[in-house]
Coordinates of C-alpha atoms in Angstrom, one line a residue:
X269 CA 28.8 24.5 10.7
X270 CA 26.3 22.2 8.9
X271 CA 23.5 24.7 9.7
X272 CA 25.4 27.6 8.3
X273 CA 23.4 30.8 8.2
X274 CA 24.9 33.6 6.2
X275 CA 22.3 36.3 6.6
X276 CA 19.4 37.1 8.9
X277 CA 16.9 39.8 8.3
X278 CA 13.6 40.7 10.0
X279 CA 10.5 42.8 9.4
X280 CA 7.4 43.3 11.5
X281 CA 3.7 43.1 10.6
X282 CA 2.1 44.5 13.7
X283 CA 3.3 42.2 16.5
X284 CA 4.2 39.5 14.0
X285 CA 7.9 39.1 13.3
X286 CA 8.9 37.7 9.8
X287 CA 12.4 36.4 10.0
X288 CA 14.3 35.5 6.8
X289 CA 17.3 33.1 7.0
X290 CA 19.7 32.7 4.2
X291 CA 21.8 29.5 4.3
X292 CA 24.8 28.2 2.4
X293 CA 23.2 24.8 1.6
X294 CA 19.6 23.6 1.4
X295 CA 18.5 22.7 4.9
X296 CA 15.4 21.2 6.6
X297 CA 14.9 23.3 9.7
X298 CA 12.8 20.8 11.5
X299 CA 14.7 17.6 11.1
X300 CA 18.0 16.2 9.8
X301 CA 21.0 14.0 10.6
X302 CA 22.1 14.2 14.3
X303 CA 25.6 15.3 13.5
X304 CA 24.3 18.5 11.8
X305 CA 23.2 20.0 15.1
X306 CA 20.4 22.5 15.3
X307 CA 19.7 26.2 15.0
X308 CA 18.4 28.2 18.0
X309 CA 16.6 31.5 17.5
X310 CA 16.7 33.6 20.7
X311 CA 14.5 36.6 21.1
X312 CA 15.4 39.0 23.9
X313 CA 12.3 40.8 25.2
X314 CA 12.3 44.2 26.9
X315 CA 11.6 42.9 30.4
X316 CA 14.7 40.6 30.3
X317 CA 12.8 37.5 29.4
X318 CA 14.2 35.3 26.5
X319 CA 12.1 33.3 24.1
X320 CA 14.2 30.5 22.6
X321 CA 13.1 28.5 19.5
X322 CA 15.2 25.3 19.0
X323 CA 14.4 24.4 15.4
X324 CA 15.7 20.8 15.3
X325 CA 14.6 20.3 18.8
X326 CA 11.2 21.5 17.7
X327 CA 10.5 23.3 20.9
X328 CA 9.9 26.9 22.0
X329 CA 10.6 28.0 25.6
X330 CA 10.2 31.2 27.5
X331 CA 12.8 31.3 30.2
X332 CA 12.8 27.6 30.2
X333 CA 9.0 27.1 30.2
X334 CA 7.5 25.4 27.1
X335 CA 5.4 27.6 24.8
X336 CA 3.0 25.9 22.4
X337 CA 3.4 26.8 18.7
X338 CA -0.2 28.1 18.7
X339 CA 0.6 30.8 21.3
X340 CA 3.2 32.2 18.9
X341 CA 1.2 31.4 15.7
X342 CA 4.6 30.1 14.6
X343 CA 5.3 28.6 11.2
X344 CA 8.3 28.2 8.9
X345 CA 8.2 27.8 5.1
X346 CA 9.1 26.0 3.0
X347 CA 9.0 22.6 4.7
X348 CA 11.4 21.1 2.2
X349 CA 15.2 21.8 2.3
X350 CA 16.0 25.2 1.0
X351 CA 18.7 27.9 1.2
X352 CA 16.1 30.5 2.2
X353 CA 13.6 29.9 5.0
X354 CA 11.0 32.3 6.3
X355 CA 9.9 32.1 10.0
X356 CA 6.8 33.9 11.3
X357 CA 5.9 34.3 14.9
X358 CA 3.4 36.6 16.7
X359 CA 4.7 38.1 19.9
X360 CA 1.4 39.8 20.7
X361 CA 0.9 37.7 23.8
X362 CA 4.5 38.2 25.1
X363 CA 5.2 41.8 24.2
X364 CA 3.5 45.1 23.2
X365 CA 3.5 47.5 20.3
X366 CA 6.5 49.8 20.6
X367 CA 8.7 47.1 22.3
X368 CA 12.1 46.5 20.8
X369 CA 13.1 42.8 20.4
X370 CA 16.6 41.6 19.7
X371 CA 16.9 38.4 17.6
X372 CA 20.0 36.3 17.5
X373 CA 20.8 32.9 15.9
X374 CA 23.1 30.2 17.4
X375 CA 24.3 26.9 16.0
X376 CA 25.8 28.6 13.0
X377 CA 28.8 30.7 12.2
X378 CA 28.5 34.2 13.7
X379 CA 25.8 36.3 12.2
X380 CA 24.8 39.8 13.4
X381 CA 21.7 40.0 15.7
X382 CA 18.6 41.7 14.3
X383 CA 16.6 44.4 16.1
X384 CA 12.9 44.9 15.4
X385 CA 10.3 47.2 16.9
X386 CA 6.8 45.8 17.3
X387 CA 3.8 47.8 16.0
X388 CA 0.1 48.0 16.3
X389 CA -1.7 44.9 14.9
X390 CA -4.2 45.5 12.2
X391 CA -6.6 42.7 11.6
X392 CA -8.3 42.6 8.2
X393 CA -11.4 40.5 8.2
X394 CA -11.9 38.3 5.1
X395 CA -14.5 39.6 2.7
X396 CA -17.5 37.3 2.3
X397 CA -16.9 36.9 -1.4
X398 CA -13.5 35.2 -1.1
X399 CA -15.0 31.7 -1.0
X400 CA -17.0 32.4 -4.1
X401 CA -15.9 30.7 -7.3
X402 CA -14.1 32.5 -10.1
X403 CA -15.5 30.6 -13.1
X404 CA -14.3 27.4 -14.6
X405 CA -13.8 24.0 -12.8
X406 CA -13.5 24.1 -9.0
X407 CA -11.3 21.6 -7.3
X408 CA -11.4 21.0 -3.5
X409 CA -8.5 19.1 -1.9
X410 CA -8.4 17.7 1.7
X411 CA -6.6 15.1 3.8
X412 CA -9.5 14.2 6.1
X413 CA -7.4 12.6 8.8
X414 CA -8.2 8.9 8.8
X415 CA -11.9 8.5 7.8
X416 CA -12.8 12.0 9.0
X417 CA -15.3 12.4 6.1
X418 CA -17.3 9.4 7.5
X419 CA -16.7 9.9 11.3
X420 CA -19.9 10.6 13.2
X421 CA -18.8 13.9 14.5
X422 CA -16.0 15.1 12.1
X423 CA -18.0 13.9 9.1
X424 CA -20.5 16.7 9.5
X425 CA -17.7 19.2 9.7
X426 CA -16.1 17.9 6.5
X427 CA -19.5 17.9 4.7
X428 CA -20.0 21.6 5.7
X429 CA -16.6 22.5 4.5
X430 CA -17.1 20.8 1.1
X431 CA -20.6 22.1 0.7
X432 CA -19.4 25.7 1.4
X433 CA -16.9 25.7 -1.4
X434 CA -19.2 23.8 -3.8
X435 CA -16.5 22.1 -5.8
X436 CA -17.0 20.2 -9.1
X437 CA -14.2 17.8 -8.3
X438 CA -12.9 16.6 -4.9
X439 CA -9.6 15.0 -4.1
X440 CA -9.4 13.3 -0.7
X441 CA -6.6 11.7 1.2
X442 CA -6.9 9.4 4.2
X443 CA -10.5 8.7 3.3
X444 CA -10.3 5.3 5.0
X445 CA -10.1 4.1 8.6
X446 CA -6.5 3.4 9.6
X447 CA -7.4 -0.1 10.8
X448 CA -9.0 -0.9 7.4
X449 CA -5.8 -0.3 5.4
X450 CA -4.7 -3.4 3.6
X451 CA -1.3 -4.9 4.7
X452 CA 0.6 -4.7 1.4
X453 CA 3.6 -6.3 3.1
X454 CA 1.5 -9.3 3.6
X455 CA 0.2 -9.3 0.0
X456 CA -3.2 -7.9 0.8
X457 CA -4.7 -6.2 -2.3
X458 CA -6.6 -2.9 -1.8
X459 CA -10.3 -3.2 -2.6
X460 CA -10.7 -0.1 -4.8
X461 CA -14.3 -0.7 -5.6
X462 CA -15.4 -1.0 -2.0
X463 CA -13.4 2.1 -1.2
X464 CA -15.1 4.1 -3.9
X465 CA -18.5 3.0 -2.8
X466 CA -17.7 4.0 0.8
X467 CA -16.7 7.6 -0.2
X468 CA -19.6 7.8 -2.6
X469 CA -22.1 7.0 0.1
X470 CA -20.7 9.8 2.3
X471 CA -20.6 12.4 -0.4
X472 CA -24.1 11.5 -1.7
X473 CA -25.5 11.8 1.8
X474 CA -23.6 15.0 2.8
X475 CA -23.5 17.0 -0.4
X476 CA -25.9 17.9 -3.2
X477 CA -26.1 15.7 -6.3
X478 CA -24.9 12.2 -7.0
X479 CA -21.2 11.6 -7.1
X480 CA -18.9 9.3 -9.1
X481 CA -15.8 8.2 -7.2
X482 CA -12.4 6.6 -8.2
X483 CA -10.4 5.3 -5.2
X484 CA -7.2 3.5 -4.6
X485 CA -8.3 1.6 -1.5
X486 CA -5.4 3.3 0.4
X487 CA -7.3 6.5 1.3
X488 CA -7.0 8.5 -1.9
X489 CA -10.1 9.3 -3.9
X490 CA -11.2 11.6 -6.8
X491 CA -14.9 12.4 -6.9
X492 CA -16.9 14.2 -9.5
X493 CA -20.6 14.8 -10.3
X494 CA -19.8 14.0 -14.0
X495 CA -18.4 10.9 -15.6
X496 CA -14.8 9.9 -15.0
X497 CA -12.3 7.5 -16.6
X498 CA -10.0 5.8 -14.0
X499 CA -6.3 5.9 -14.7
X500 CA -3.9 3.5 -13.0
X501 CA -0.8 4.9 -11.2
X502 CA 0.6 1.5 -10.4
X503 CA 0.7 -0.5 -7.2
X504 CA 3.5 1.3 -5.4
X505 CA 1.7 4.6 -5.0
X506 CA -0.9 6.0 -2.7
X507 CA -3.0 7.8 -5.3
X508 CA -6.2 7.8 -7.3
X509 CA -6.4 9.3 -10.8
X510 CA -9.2 9.9 -13.3
X511 CA -10.0 11.9 -16.4
X512 CA -12.9 14.1 -15.6
X513 CA -15.7 15.1 -17.9
X514 CA -15.3 18.8 -17.2
X515 CA -18.3 20.1 -19.1
X516 CA -20.7 17.1 -18.8
X517 CA -20.7 16.5 -22.5
X518 CA -18.7 13.3 -22.5
X519 CA -15.0 12.5 -21.8
X520 CA -12.8 13.7 -24.6
X521 CA -9.6 15.4 -25.5
X522 CA -8.9 18.5 -23.3
X523 CA -10.7 17.1 -20.3
X524 CA -8.4 17.2 -17.1
X525 CA -6.7 14.2 -15.6
X526 CA -7.0 14.8 -11.8
X527 CA -4.7 13.0 -9.4
X528 CA -5.3 12.7 -5.6
X529 CA -1.9 11.8 -4.1
X530 CA -0.6 11.0 -0.7
X531 CA 3.2 10.7 -0.6
X532 CA 5.3 9.1 2.1
X533 CA 5.5 11.1 5.3
X534 CA 8.4 12.1 7.5
X535 CA 12.2 12.1 7.2
X536 CA 14.5 14.8 5.8
X537 CA 16.5 15.4 2.7
X538 CA 18.4 12.2 1.8
X539 CA 16.6 10.0 4.3
X540 CA 14.9 6.7 3.3
X541 CA 11.5 8.4 3.5
X542 CA 12.7 11.1 1.1
X543 CA 14.0 8.4 -1.3
X544 CA 10.6 6.8 -1.2
X545 CA 8.8 10.0 -2.1
X546 CA 11.1 10.4 -5.0
X547 CA 10.4 6.9 -6.2
X548 CA 6.6 7.4 -5.8
X549 CA 6.7 10.5 -7.9
X550 CA 8.9 8.8 -10.5
X551 CA 6.1 6.2 -10.8
X552 CA 3.4 8.9 -11.0
X553 CA 5.3 10.7 -13.8
X554 CA 5.6 7.5 -15.8
X555 CA 1.9 6.7 -15.4
X556 CA 0.8 10.2 -16.5
X557 CA 3.3 10.7 -19.3
X558 CA 1.1 8.9 -22.0
X559 CA -1.8 11.2 -21.2
X560 CA -0.1 14.5 -21.0
X561 CA -0.6 15.5 -24.6
X562 CA -4.4 15.1 -24.7
X563 CA -5.3 15.9 -21.1
X564 CA -4.2 18.7 -18.8
X565 CA -2.9 17.1 -15.6
X566 CA -3.6 18.3 -12.1
X567 CA -1.8 16.6 -9.2
X568 CA -3.2 17.5 -5.8
X569 CA -3.0 16.3 -2.3
X570 CA -0.7 15.6 0.6
X571 CA 2.9 15.8 -0.8
X572 CA 4.5 15.6 2.6
X573 CA 7.5 17.6 1.3
X574 CA 9.5 17.6 4.5
X575 CA 12.7 16.4 2.9
X576 CA 14.1 17.5 -0.4
X577 CA 12.3 19.5 -3.1
X578 CA 13.0 16.8 -5.6
X579 CA 9.5 15.2 -5.8
X580 CA 8.1 18.6 -6.7
X581 CA 10.8 19.3 -9.2
X582 CA 10.1 16.0 -10.9
X583 CA 6.6 17.2 -11.6
X584 CA 7.5 20.8 -12.6
X585 CA 10.3 19.7 -14.9
X586 CA 10.1 17.6 -18.1
X587 CA 8.3 15.7 -19.2
X588 CA 5.1 16.9 -17.5
X589 CA 6.3 20.5 -16.8
X590 CA 3.5 21.2 -14.3
X591 CA 3.0 24.6 -12.6
X592 CA 2.9 25.0 -8.8
X593 CA 0.1 27.0 -7.3
X594 CA 0.5 28.9 -4.0
X595 CA -2.8 29.1 -2.2
X596 CA -2.9 31.2 0.9
X597 CA -5.3 31.1 3.8
X598 CA -8.5 33.2 3.5
X599 CA -7.9 36.4 5.5
X600 CA -4.3 35.4 6.4
X601 CA -0.9 36.0 4.7
X602 CA 0.3 32.4 5.1
X603 CA 0.4 29.3 2.9
X604 CA 0.2 26.9 5.8
X605 CA -2.0 23.8 5.1
X606 CA -1.2 21.6 8.1
X607 CA -1.1 22.2 11.8
X608 CA -1.0 19.8 14.7
X609 CA -4.2 19.6 16.7
X610 CA -2.5 18.7 20.0
X611 CA -1.1 21.6 22.0
X612 CA 2.0 19.5 22.7
X613 CA 2.6 18.8 19.0
X614 CA 6.3 19.2 18.3
X615 CA 6.1 19.9 14.6
X616 CA 5.1 23.4 13.8
X617 CA 2.5 24.3 11.2
X618 CA 3.7 24.0 7.6
X619 CA 2.8 23.5 4.0
X620 CA 2.4 19.8 3.3
X621 CA -0.5 20.0 0.7
X622 CA 0.1 21.2 -2.8
X623 CA -1.6 21.5 -6.2
X624 CA 0.4 21.4 -9.5
X625 CA -1.2 21.7 -12.9
X626 CA -0.6 21.8 -16.6
X627 CA 0.3 25.1 -18.1
X628 CA -2.5 24.8 -20.5
X629 CA -5.0 25.5 -17.8
X630 CA -5.0 28.6 -15.5
X631 CA -5.7 28.6 -11.8
X632 CA -7.7 31.8 -11.5
X633 CA -8.5 31.7 -7.7
X634 CA -6.8 29.5 -5.1
X635 CA -7.2 29.6 -1.3
X636 CA -6.7 27.6 1.9
X637 CA -9.7 27.6 4.2
X638 CA -9.4 27.8 8.0
X639 CA -12.8 28.5 9.5
X640 CA -11.2 29.8 12.7
X641 CA -10.0 32.9 10.7
X642 CA -13.4 33.8 9.1
X643 CA -15.7 36.5 10.2
X644 CA -19.2 35.8 11.4
X645 CA -20.8 37.1 8.2
X646 CA -18.7 34.7 6.0
X647 CA -19.4 31.8 8.3
X648 CA -23.1 32.4 8.2
X649 CA -23.2 33.0 4.4
X650 CA -21.6 29.6 3.7
X651 CA -23.3 27.6 6.5
X652 CA -20.0 27.0 8.4
X653 CA -19.1 26.8 12.0
X654 CA -15.9 28.3 13.4
X655 CA -14.7 24.9 14.6
X656 CA -15.3 23.1 11.3
X657 CA -11.6 23.1 10.2
X658 CA -10.7 21.2 13.4
X659 CA -12.2 18.1 11.6
X660 CA -8.6 17.4 10.4
X661 CA -5.0 18.5 11.0
X662 CA -5.0 19.4 7.2
X663 CA -6.8 22.4 5.9
X664 CA -9.1 22.4 2.8
X665 CA -7.5 23.8 -0.4
X666 CA -9.4 25.1 -3.3
X667 CA -8.5 26.0 -6.9
X668 CA -10.7 27.4 -9.7
X669 CA -9.3 26.3 -13.1
X670 CA -10.2 27.7 -16.4
X671 CA -10.0 25.0 -19.0
X672 CA -8.5 25.6 -22.5
X673 CA -11.8 24.8 -24.2
X674 CA -14.0 26.9 -21.9

């Protein structure tokens, strides 16, 4: 079988089941060639009901009735093709602590079913201090969902999120209205200066201080309160890049080169979309190579790694040899950065947004912020509302970097 699972293991965290699949070949669970078929996870509940999760069909059903991903708090990581995949789902709304659940997998060669026993759920509220910075240079990263930073309603939410984390540098994606995107197939040239002015107006109005902005005219922007030197990534990439004056003492050797990137979406390993992501990263690597000796590089944004892992490998291998961070959600043991806002969304939550950085700088504190998971004290301390993260389908990521010359 193309979707050949060799081992299934499961553990419980309260009523949450963590299922580990080992496969013979790297596989995208959520999408792939039609002839590969699909994997179906079946969970037999004590009362005779059966929860079925059709992975390539991207649907969960309970005795034939559709169940939204949010009801199960379902996610599967990584989103790129891999030989090990971790699936998490909370059965707290379908079963009770002490219930025994039998899990089987179909669509593969025969593998033994797994039996787990649900336990009491323990919810640890996030300490108020988790959003506080840990020294150095703070970077905030967010895909704001097509002009969300400037939208009349969502803009206030985005501003509160950015103000709460108080970043020194901000990397945005989709910071443009979809209808304002230039038609590059028709030869339209992105107006980078106008795009930068637009983002600057929003940040100056919603956040403290005056901001400098470098933008690509395609939705990507890098913003800083200190001076920046723009760096071109070429015309075939959605990305903005700039060397940032980290200490406010003038741009010089050792200052970071920050890239806000938005790679091609969709597809699966080996698809045309995946090939385009590979080509985009190849162009980024070539553009950054001349600067790697004198400036630690940070590449942050919406990587859209739903195909192969190759685009990430190209950044972590030579010549750049960047390191990957793994921010997790404040108060939650998950690295999810994207979730569909519609209850009928077929794609389950996943990790689309990443930060990679030069080994010469250290990421001391990293986190993903979902205001829905914060306690009242943390929300009040940081001037947030519980619904603020609904401004976008992507969650805000934060990394505190310690520079070599700090």
